[in-house]
Amino acid sequence: MARTTIALLGLGLWGQCLARLFRSSGHQVQGWSRRLGGDPGDCLSDADLLVSAVSMAALTRLAPRLSHVIPPGLPLVSCSKGITVDTLLTPLAVWRQFCPQARGLVLSGPNLSAELQQGLPAATVLSSNHTALAMELQHVLSSRQLRIYCNDDPRGTELAGALKNTMVIAAGVSDGLGLGSNAKASLLCRGLNEMGVVLGALGGQPHTLYGLAGLGDLLATANSPLSRNYRFGFELGRGKTPAAAEACCEGTVEGIPTTHAVVALAERHGFSVPIARQVLQLLEQHTTPAESVASLMERNLRPETKLAAEVGLSSQ
Ligand SMILES: NC(=O)C1=CN([C@@H]2O[C@H](COP(=O)(O)OP(=O)(O)OC[C@H]3O[C@@H](n4cnc5c(N)ncnc54)[C@H](O)[C@@H]3O)[C@@H](O)[C@H]2O)C=CC1
Ligand SMILES: O=C(CO)COP(=O)(O)O
């Protein structure tokens, strides 16, 4: 395997986990984090590859600082999961805005860092329009612990990873309320459908929804207290305020800003996101978890297959 020098931005839970995985595969990692300080551009010297594992809030501050220091053609693997609240952009779109000279890729999938840090195995997706580059890096970065698949739908892959966080908050609320397995399965199924409406409307490929970055990540995080989005939702369901629920989670809860962004996108484009709207109502304390459940249950009845058609799937 080629030994690669990797510049890694962000040394939170995910960044530290990736650093360990890359180092244990024999790669050299040059990390930067806000806590370490210094110039983020310094870690780029001699780097073959840039990996960004910062939160969305950090990304919007960091990308402009690197606009003139990233060399043309440098592969940039974005690992953040979210949508910016003010500009409604996915992480790769932010990178493209400030650093269009980089060749962008997305890494996303069911990758709870706490499990990977215990040495447990997982799979993930490396997605890019630069398909030859993605296939090359698939071989460079895959290991016995992290099996990497490729696809050519970075837009859908990013949207899937961002949108699932809102649904995972909702799943946590359902469990916090003690609504049982039927309710949770119904919620996740309709949530997957809602993710598909947004993903399809914003240019993602429908089948990406059912891959590792969509259904895969939803299954992992909606059923695990290791997920901060799940834990946040669970505490909301138990009756905590959003601030108190967030305080129970170590690190970033990306689903909070992303839910605001999803509802703003829905308003801009006119698509239906009933679950995201209820999560937003909870975040803004305009409703209680029990009232949110009632609102979802009392919506107008409709055929299931109509929604499949909306996301561009054939209703065979
Ligand atoms: N932890 C996990 O299991 C996974 C997380 N992700 C995604 O990776 C991203 C980072 O997640 P975590 O590392 O878990 O979050 P974290 O909260 O543990 O770390 C966030 C990182 O961003 C940095 N940061 C925050 N604000 C900053 C600012 N204003 N300027 C510069 N740096 C700043 C922090 O110092 C830290 O390095 C998120 O988008 C998350 O959705 C993706 C896959 C797995
Ligand atoms: O996306 C993740 C794992 O795939 C991490 O989930 P949380 O951000 O909810 O902890």
Short mmCIF file of C-alpha atoms and ligand atoms in Angstrom, two decimals:
data_model
loop_
_atom_site.label_atom_id
_atom_site.label_comp_id
_atom_site.label_asym_id
_atom_site.label_seq_id
_atom_site.Cartn_x
_atom_site.Cartn_y
_atom_site.Cartn_z
CA MET A 1 0.00 0.00 0.00
CA ALA A 2 1.29 3.49 -0.84
CA ARG A 3 2.44 5.43 2.22
CA THR A 4 0.69 8.77 2.12
CA THR A 5 1.22 12.04 3.95
CA ILE A 6 -2.19 13.18 5.16
CA ALA A 7 -2.99 16.68 6.41
CA LEU A 8 -5.87 16.31 8.87
CA LEU A 9 -7.97 19.30 9.92
CA GLY A 10 -9.94 18.85 13.15
CA LEU A 11 -8.94 16.61 16.03
CA GLY A 12 -12.30 16.15 17.72
CA LEU A 13 -13.76 12.66 18.20
CA TRP A 14 -13.85 11.90 14.48
CA GLY A 15 -10.54 13.51 13.60
CA GLN A 16 -8.72 11.62 16.38
CA CYS A 17 -10.29 8.38 15.26
CA LEU A 18 -9.31 8.93 11.62
CA ALA A 19 -5.77 9.89 12.66
CA ARG A 20 -5.39 6.59 14.52
CA LEU A 21 -6.85 4.58 11.61
CA PHE A 22 -4.58 6.26 9.05
CA ARG A 23 -1.48 5.92 11.24
CA SER A 24 -2.16 2.26 11.92
CA SER A 25 -2.25 1.74 8.13
CA GLY A 26 1.24 3.23 7.89
CA HIS A 27 0.33 6.73 6.68
CA GLN A 28 1.90 9.85 8.06
CA VAL A 29 -0.64 12.23 9.62
CA GLN A 30 -0.03 15.95 10.12
CA GLY A 31 -2.91 17.18 12.26
CA TRP A 32 -4.27 20.64 12.99
CA SER A 33 -6.96 21.61 15.45
CA ARG A 34 -8.22 24.83 16.93
CA ARG A 35 -7.05 23.67 20.35
CA LEU A 36 -3.48 23.01 19.12
CA GLY A 37 -3.50 26.47 17.52
CA GLY A 38 -1.09 27.69 14.87
CA ASP A 39 -1.73 28.13 11.16
CA PRO A 40 -3.93 25.40 9.63
CA GLY A 41 -2.03 25.84 6.37
CA ASP A 42 1.17 24.58 8.03
CA CYS A 43 -0.06 20.97 8.12
CA LEU A 44 -0.33 21.05 4.32
CA SER A 45 3.40 21.03 3.65
CA ASP A 46 4.30 17.94 1.58
CA ALA A 47 0.75 16.57 2.04
CA ASP A 48 -0.54 14.20 -0.66
CA LEU A 49 -4.05 14.47 0.67
CA LEU A 50 -6.13 16.81 2.86
CA VAL A 51 -8.78 15.34 5.16
CA SER A 52 -11.25 17.67 6.87
CA ALA A 53 -12.98 16.35 10.02
CA VAL A 54 -14.15 19.61 11.57
CA SER A 55 -17.69 20.49 12.60
CA MET A 56 -19.83 22.51 10.19
CA ALA A 57 -19.49 25.58 12.40
CA ALA A 58 -15.71 25.27 12.18
CA LEU A 59 -15.74 24.61 8.44
CA THR A 60 -17.29 27.93 7.50
CA ARG A 61 -14.50 29.71 9.40
CA LEU A 62 -11.69 27.43 8.25
CA ALA A 63 -12.27 27.09 4.50
CA PRO A 64 -11.75 30.83 3.75
CA ARG A 65 -8.43 30.71 5.65
CA LEU A 66 -7.15 27.98 3.33
CA SER A 67 -8.32 29.40 0.02
CA HIS A 68 -4.84 30.52 -1.08
CA VAL A 69 -2.74 27.77 0.47
CA ILE A 70 -4.27 24.60 -0.96
CA PRO A 71 -2.27 23.58 -4.04
CA PRO A 72 -4.20 23.03 -7.30
CA GLY A 73 -5.42 19.45 -7.67
CA LEU A 74 -4.84 18.44 -4.04
CA PRO A 75 -7.38 15.72 -3.09
CA LEU A 76 -9.61 17.00 -0.27
CA VAL A 77 -11.69 14.43 1.63
CA SER A 78 -14.55 16.06 3.49
CA CYS A 79 -15.83 14.09 6.52
CA SER A 80 -18.25 16.65 8.05
CA LYS A 81 -21.98 15.86 8.07
CA GLY A 82 -24.34 18.80 7.91
CA ILE A 83 -25.79 21.78 6.03
CA THR A 84 -24.84 25.37 6.86
CA VAL A 85 -27.66 27.37 8.41
CA ASP A 86 -26.98 30.71 6.74
CA THR A 87 -25.92 29.67 3.22
CA LEU A 88 -27.66 26.23 3.11
CA LEU A 89 -24.58 24.51 1.69
CA THR A 90 -23.21 21.00 2.14
CA PRO A 91 -19.56 20.72 3.31
CA LEU A 92 -18.13 20.05 -0.14
CA ALA A 93 -20.03 23.04 -1.53
CA VAL A 94 -18.39 25.22 1.14
CA TRP A 95 -14.97 23.85 0.18
CA ARG A 96 -15.73 24.42 -3.52
CA GLN A 97 -16.75 28.01 -2.81
CA PHE A 98 -13.44 28.88 -1.15
CA CYS A 99 -11.00 26.29 -2.52
CA PRO A 100 -12.20 25.35 -6.02
CA GLN A 101 -8.67 24.27 -6.95
CA ALA A 102 -8.92 21.16 -4.71
CA ARG A 103 -10.33 17.87 -6.00
CA GLY A 104 -13.22 17.17 -3.62
CA LEU A 105 -14.31 13.84 -2.16
CA VAL A 106 -16.77 12.91 0.59
CA LEU A 107 -16.30 10.20 3.23
CA SER A 108 -19.56 9.20 4.90
CA GLY A 109 -21.20 6.11 6.37
CA PRO A 110 -22.12 4.31 9.60
CA ASN A 111 -18.94 5.25 11.45
CA LEU A 112 -19.54 5.86 15.14
CA SER A 113 -16.08 6.94 16.26
CA ALA A 114 -16.38 5.32 19.70
CA GLU A 115 -16.85 1.88 18.09
CA LEU A 116 -13.99 2.36 15.64
CA GLN A 117 -11.79 3.52 18.52
CA GLN A 118 -12.49 0.18 20.21
CA GLY A 119 -11.09 -1.57 17.14
CA LEU A 120 -14.47 -2.70 15.80
CA PRO A 121 -14.93 -3.01 12.00
CA ALA A 122 -17.06 -0.73 9.78
CA ALA A 123 -17.67 0.16 6.13
CA THR A 124 -18.02 3.59 4.59
CA VAL A 125 -18.35 5.38 1.24
CA LEU A 126 -15.80 7.54 -0.54
CA SER A 127 -17.69 9.58 -3.09
CA SER A 128 -16.50 11.90 -5.84
CA ASN A 129 -17.05 13.07 -9.38
CA HIS A 130 -13.32 12.39 -9.78
CA THR A 131 -14.01 8.67 -10.09
CA ALA A 132 -10.46 7.53 -10.85
CA LEU A 133 -9.17 9.46 -7.84
CA ALA A 134 -11.86 7.97 -5.59
CA MET A 135 -10.95 4.46 -6.72
CA GLU A 136 -7.27 5.14 -6.10
CA LEU A 137 -7.89 6.54 -2.61
CA GLN A 138 -10.29 3.70 -1.83
CA HIS A 139 -7.28 1.39 -2.00
CA VAL A 140 -4.97 3.77 -0.17
CA LEU A 141 -7.29 4.43 2.80
CA SER A 142 -9.11 1.08 3.21
CA SER A 143 -7.88 -1.10 6.03
CA ARG A 144 -8.86 -4.28 7.82
CA GLN A 145 -10.90 -2.11 10.15
CA LEU A 146 -12.50 0.33 7.69
CA ARG A 147 -13.71 -1.10 4.37
CA ILE A 148 -14.25 1.69 1.83
CA TYR A 149 -16.72 1.55 -1.06
CA CYS A 150 -16.86 4.16 -3.86
CA ASN A 151 -19.69 5.97 -5.55
CA ASP A 152 -19.97 8.93 -7.92
CA ASP A 153 -22.73 10.83 -6.11
CA PRO A 154 -21.01 13.23 -3.70
CA ARG A 155 -24.11 15.44 -3.57
CA GLY A 156 -26.41 12.59 -2.53
CA THR A 157 -23.81 11.14 -0.18
CA GLU A 158 -23.40 14.44 1.65
CA LEU A 159 -27.12 15.09 1.80
CA ALA A 160 -27.79 11.59 3.14
CA GLY A 161 -25.21 12.03 5.92
CA ALA A 162 -26.63 15.43 6.87
CA LEU A 163 -30.33 14.58 6.65
CA LYS A 164 -30.06 11.43 8.75
CA ASN A 165 -29.03 13.53 11.76
CA THR A 166 -32.48 15.16 11.91
CA MET A 167 -34.16 11.75 11.70
CA VAL A 168 -31.84 10.39 14.39
CA ILE A 169 -32.90 13.19 16.73
CA ALA A 170 -36.52 12.19 16.03
CA ALA A 171 -35.70 8.52 16.70
CA GLY A 172 -34.12 9.49 20.02
CA VAL A 173 -37.25 11.44 20.95
CA SER A 174 -39.36 8.38 20.11
CA ASP A 175 -37.25 6.17 22.39
CA GLY A 176 -37.12 8.82 25.11
CA LEU A 177 -40.91 8.88 25.09
CA GLY A 178 -40.96 5.07 25.22
CA LEU A 179 -43.10 4.76 22.08
CA GLY A 180 -41.89 1.26 21.26
CA SER A 181 -40.57 -0.59 18.23
CA ASN A 182 -43.56 -0.12 15.91
CA ALA A 183 -43.46 3.65 16.29
CA LYS A 184 -39.72 3.82 15.82
CA ALA A 185 -39.75 1.63 12.71
CA SER A 186 -42.63 3.70 11.28
CA LEU A 187 -40.77 6.92 12.03
CA LEU A 188 -37.50 5.73 10.48
CA CYS A 189 -39.26 4.40 7.40
CA ARG A 190 -41.12 7.66 6.83
CA GLY A 191 -37.95 9.52 7.78
CA LEU A 192 -36.00 7.69 5.10
CA ASN A 193 -38.70 8.64 2.64
CA GLU A 194 -38.50 12.29 3.75
CA MET A 195 -34.72 12.21 3.35
CA GLY A 196 -35.30 10.90 -0.18
CA VAL A 197 -37.63 13.76 -1.05
CA VAL A 198 -34.97 16.31 -0.10
CA LEU A 199 -32.04 14.36 -1.53
CA GLY A 200 -33.81 13.83 -4.87
CA ALA A 201 -35.02 17.43 -5.10
CA LEU A 202 -31.52 18.78 -4.44
CA GLY A 203 -29.76 16.69 -7.08
CA GLY A 204 -28.70 13.51 -5.26
CA GLN A 205 -29.14 10.08 -6.82
CA PRO A 206 -32.08 8.19 -5.21
CA HIS A 207 -30.17 4.91 -4.78
CA THR A 208 -27.55 6.66 -2.58
CA LEU A 209 -30.30 6.87 0.04
CA TYR A 210 -30.22 3.09 0.43
CA GLY A 211 -26.44 2.83 0.67
CA LEU A 212 -24.01 3.15 3.56
CA ALA A 213 -24.27 6.95 3.79
CA GLY A 214 -28.09 6.89 3.97
CA LEU A 215 -29.84 3.82 5.34
CA GLY A 216 -26.55 2.47 6.72
CA ASP A 217 -25.81 5.52 8.84
CA LEU A 218 -29.47 5.87 9.84
CA LEU A 219 -29.54 2.27 11.14
CA ALA A 220 -26.32 2.72 13.09
CA THR A 221 -26.98 6.06 14.71
CA ALA A 222 -30.76 5.87 15.27
CA ASN A 223 -30.17 2.80 17.42
CA SER A 224 -27.11 3.81 19.38
CA PRO A 225 -26.62 5.91 22.50
CA LEU A 226 -23.10 6.47 21.13
CA SER A 227 -24.67 8.86 18.62
CA ARG A 228 -24.87 12.40 19.96
CA ASN A 229 -27.86 13.19 17.78
CA TYR A 230 -29.69 10.15 19.17
CA ARG A 231 -28.75 10.99 22.76
CA PHE A 232 -29.84 14.60 22.28
CA GLY A 233 -33.24 13.45 20.96
CA PHE A 234 -33.58 10.86 23.72
CA GLU A 235 -33.08 13.51 26.40
CA LEU A 236 -35.60 15.80 24.65
CA GLY A 237 -38.07 12.91 24.71
CA ARG A 238 -37.43 12.46 28.44
CA GLY A 239 -38.48 16.07 28.96
CA LYS A 240 -35.19 17.99 29.01
CA THR A 241 -34.95 21.41 27.35
CA PRO A 242 -32.82 21.57 24.16
CA ALA A 243 -30.01 23.29 26.11
CA ALA A 244 -30.05 20.67 28.88
CA ALA A 245 -30.24 17.82 26.35
CA GLU A 246 -27.28 19.23 24.39
CA ALA A 247 -25.27 19.47 27.60
CA CYS A 248 -25.64 15.66 27.94
CA CYS A 249 -23.76 15.13 24.64
CA GLU A 250 -19.98 15.23 24.30
CA GLY A 251 -19.10 17.33 21.25
CA THR A 252 -21.05 18.57 18.26
CA VAL A 253 -24.75 17.76 17.68
CA GLU A 254 -24.87 18.53 13.94
CA GLY A 255 -28.57 17.71 13.66
CA ILE A 256 -29.48 20.91 15.52
CA PRO A 257 -28.24 23.44 12.92
CA THR A 258 -28.95 21.02 10.09
CA THR A 259 -32.64 20.79 11.02
CA HIS A 260 -32.94 24.57 10.74
CA ALA A 261 -31.26 24.35 7.32
CA VAL A 262 -33.50 21.50 6.10
CA VAL A 263 -36.68 23.37 6.98
CA ALA A 264 -35.30 26.53 5.31
CA LEU A 265 -34.52 24.49 2.18
CA ALA A 266 -38.01 22.99 2.25
CA GLU A 267 -39.51 26.47 2.41
CA ARG A 268 -37.31 27.69 -0.42
CA HIS A 269 -38.05 24.74 -2.71
CA GLY A 270 -41.56 23.85 -1.55
CA PHE A 271 -41.06 20.22 -0.55
CA SER A 272 -42.72 18.43 2.35
CA VAL A 273 -40.63 17.63 5.45
CA PRO A 274 -43.14 16.95 8.25
CA ILE A 275 -40.71 15.14 10.57
CA ALA A 276 -38.00 17.80 10.22
CA ARG A 277 -40.63 20.46 10.92
CA GLN A 278 -41.63 18.72 14.15
CA VAL A 279 -37.97 18.42 15.21
CA LEU A 280 -37.57 22.16 14.58
CA GLN A 281 -40.69 22.89 16.65
CA LEU A 282 -39.09 20.92 19.50
CA LEU A 283 -35.76 22.73 19.11
CA GLU A 284 -37.56 26.05 19.31
CA GLN A 285 -39.70 24.83 22.23
CA HIS A 286 -42.89 25.60 20.33
CA THR A 287 -44.25 22.15 21.06
CA THR A 288 -43.74 19.18 23.38
CA PRO A 289 -42.58 15.72 22.27
CA ALA A 290 -46.08 14.30 22.89
CA GLU A 291 -47.69 17.08 20.83
CA SER A 292 -45.22 16.42 18.00
CA VAL A 293 -46.23 12.77 17.91
CA ALA A 294 -49.90 13.76 17.78
CA SER A 295 -49.23 16.22 14.92
CA LEU A 296 -47.49 13.56 12.85
CA MET A 297 -50.19 10.97 13.51
CA GLU A 298 -53.00 13.38 12.60
CA ARG A 299 -51.63 14.49 9.22
CA ASN A 300 -53.80 13.95 6.15
CA LEU A 301 -53.79 10.32 5.03
CA ARG A 302 -51.98 9.63 1.77
CA PRO A 303 -50.73 6.75 -0.39
CA GLU A 304 -47.26 5.43 0.40
CA THR A 305 -46.29 4.93 -3.26
CA LYS A 306 -46.90 8.56 -4.23
CA LEU A 307 -43.88 9.53 -2.18
CA ALA A 308 -41.71 6.90 -3.85
CA ALA A 309 -42.56 8.55 -7.17
CA GLU A 310 -41.53 11.93 -5.75
CA VAL A 311 -37.98 10.71 -5.15
CA GLY A 312 -37.72 9.38 -8.69
CA LEU A 313 -38.06 5.68 -7.85
CA SER A 314 -40.21 3.42 -9.98
CA SER A 315 -43.16 1.97 -8.06
CA GLN A 316 -42.77 -1.58 -9.38
N1 LIG B 1 -17.83 11.42 15.87
C1 LIG B 1 -18.28 10.63 14.92
O1 LIG B 1 -18.57 9.46 15.17
C2 LIG B 1 -18.39 11.14 13.50
C3 LIG B 1 -18.49 12.47 13.21
N2 LIG B 1 -18.64 12.90 11.91
C4 LIG B 1 -18.75 14.30 11.58
O2 LIG B 1 -17.46 14.90 11.73
C5 LIG B 1 -17.59 16.27 12.14
C6 LIG B 1 -16.78 16.46 13.42
O3 LIG B 1 -17.34 15.60 14.39
P1 LIG B 1 -16.61 15.28 15.77
O4 LIG B 1 -15.14 15.21 15.60
O5 LIG B 1 -17.29 14.10 16.31
O6 LIG B 1 -17.02 16.57 16.61
P2 LIG B 1 -16.28 17.15 17.90
O7 LIG B 1 -17.24 18.08 18.52
O8 LIG B 1 -15.71 16.05 18.71
O9 LIG B 1 -15.06 17.97 17.27
C7 LIG B 1 -15.28 19.09 16.43
C8 LIG B 1 -13.96 19.57 15.86
O10 LIG B 1 -14.17 20.86 15.25
C9 LIG B 1 -13.31 21.81 15.91
N3 LIG B 1 -13.94 23.11 15.97
C10 LIG B 1 -15.14 23.44 16.50
N4 LIG B 1 -15.38 24.75 16.32
C11 LIG B 1 -14.29 25.24 15.68
C12 LIG B 1 -13.93 26.53 15.18
N5 LIG B 1 -14.74 27.58 15.34
N6 LIG B 1 -12.76 26.66 14.52
C13 LIG B 1 -11.94 25.60 14.34
N7 LIG B 1 -12.23 24.36 14.79
C14 LIG B 1 -13.38 24.20 15.45
C15 LIG B 1 -13.08 21.26 17.29
O11 LIG B 1 -11.92 21.81 17.89
C16 LIG B 1 -12.91 19.78 16.93
O12 LIG B 1 -11.64 19.54 16.34
C17 LIG B 1 -19.08 16.52 12.32
O13 LIG B 1 -19.59 17.14 11.16
C18 LIG B 1 -19.67 15.11 12.47
O14 LIG B 1 -21.01 15.04 12.02
C19 LIG B 1 -18.66 12.01 10.90
C20 LIG B 1 -18.55 10.67 11.13
C21 LIG B 1 -18.40 10.13 12.46
O1 LIG B 2 -22.47 10.25 12.06
C1 LIG B 2 -22.02 9.59 12.96
C2 LIG B 2 -21.62 8.18 12.83
O2 LIG B 2 -21.80 7.72 11.52
C3 LIG B 2 -21.85 10.21 14.31
O3 LIG B 2 -23.11 10.44 14.85
P1 LIG B 2 -23.32 11.60 15.92
O4 LIG B 2 -22.80 12.86 15.31
O5 LIG B 2 -24.79 11.58 16.15
O6 LIG B 2 -22.54 11.20 17.15
#
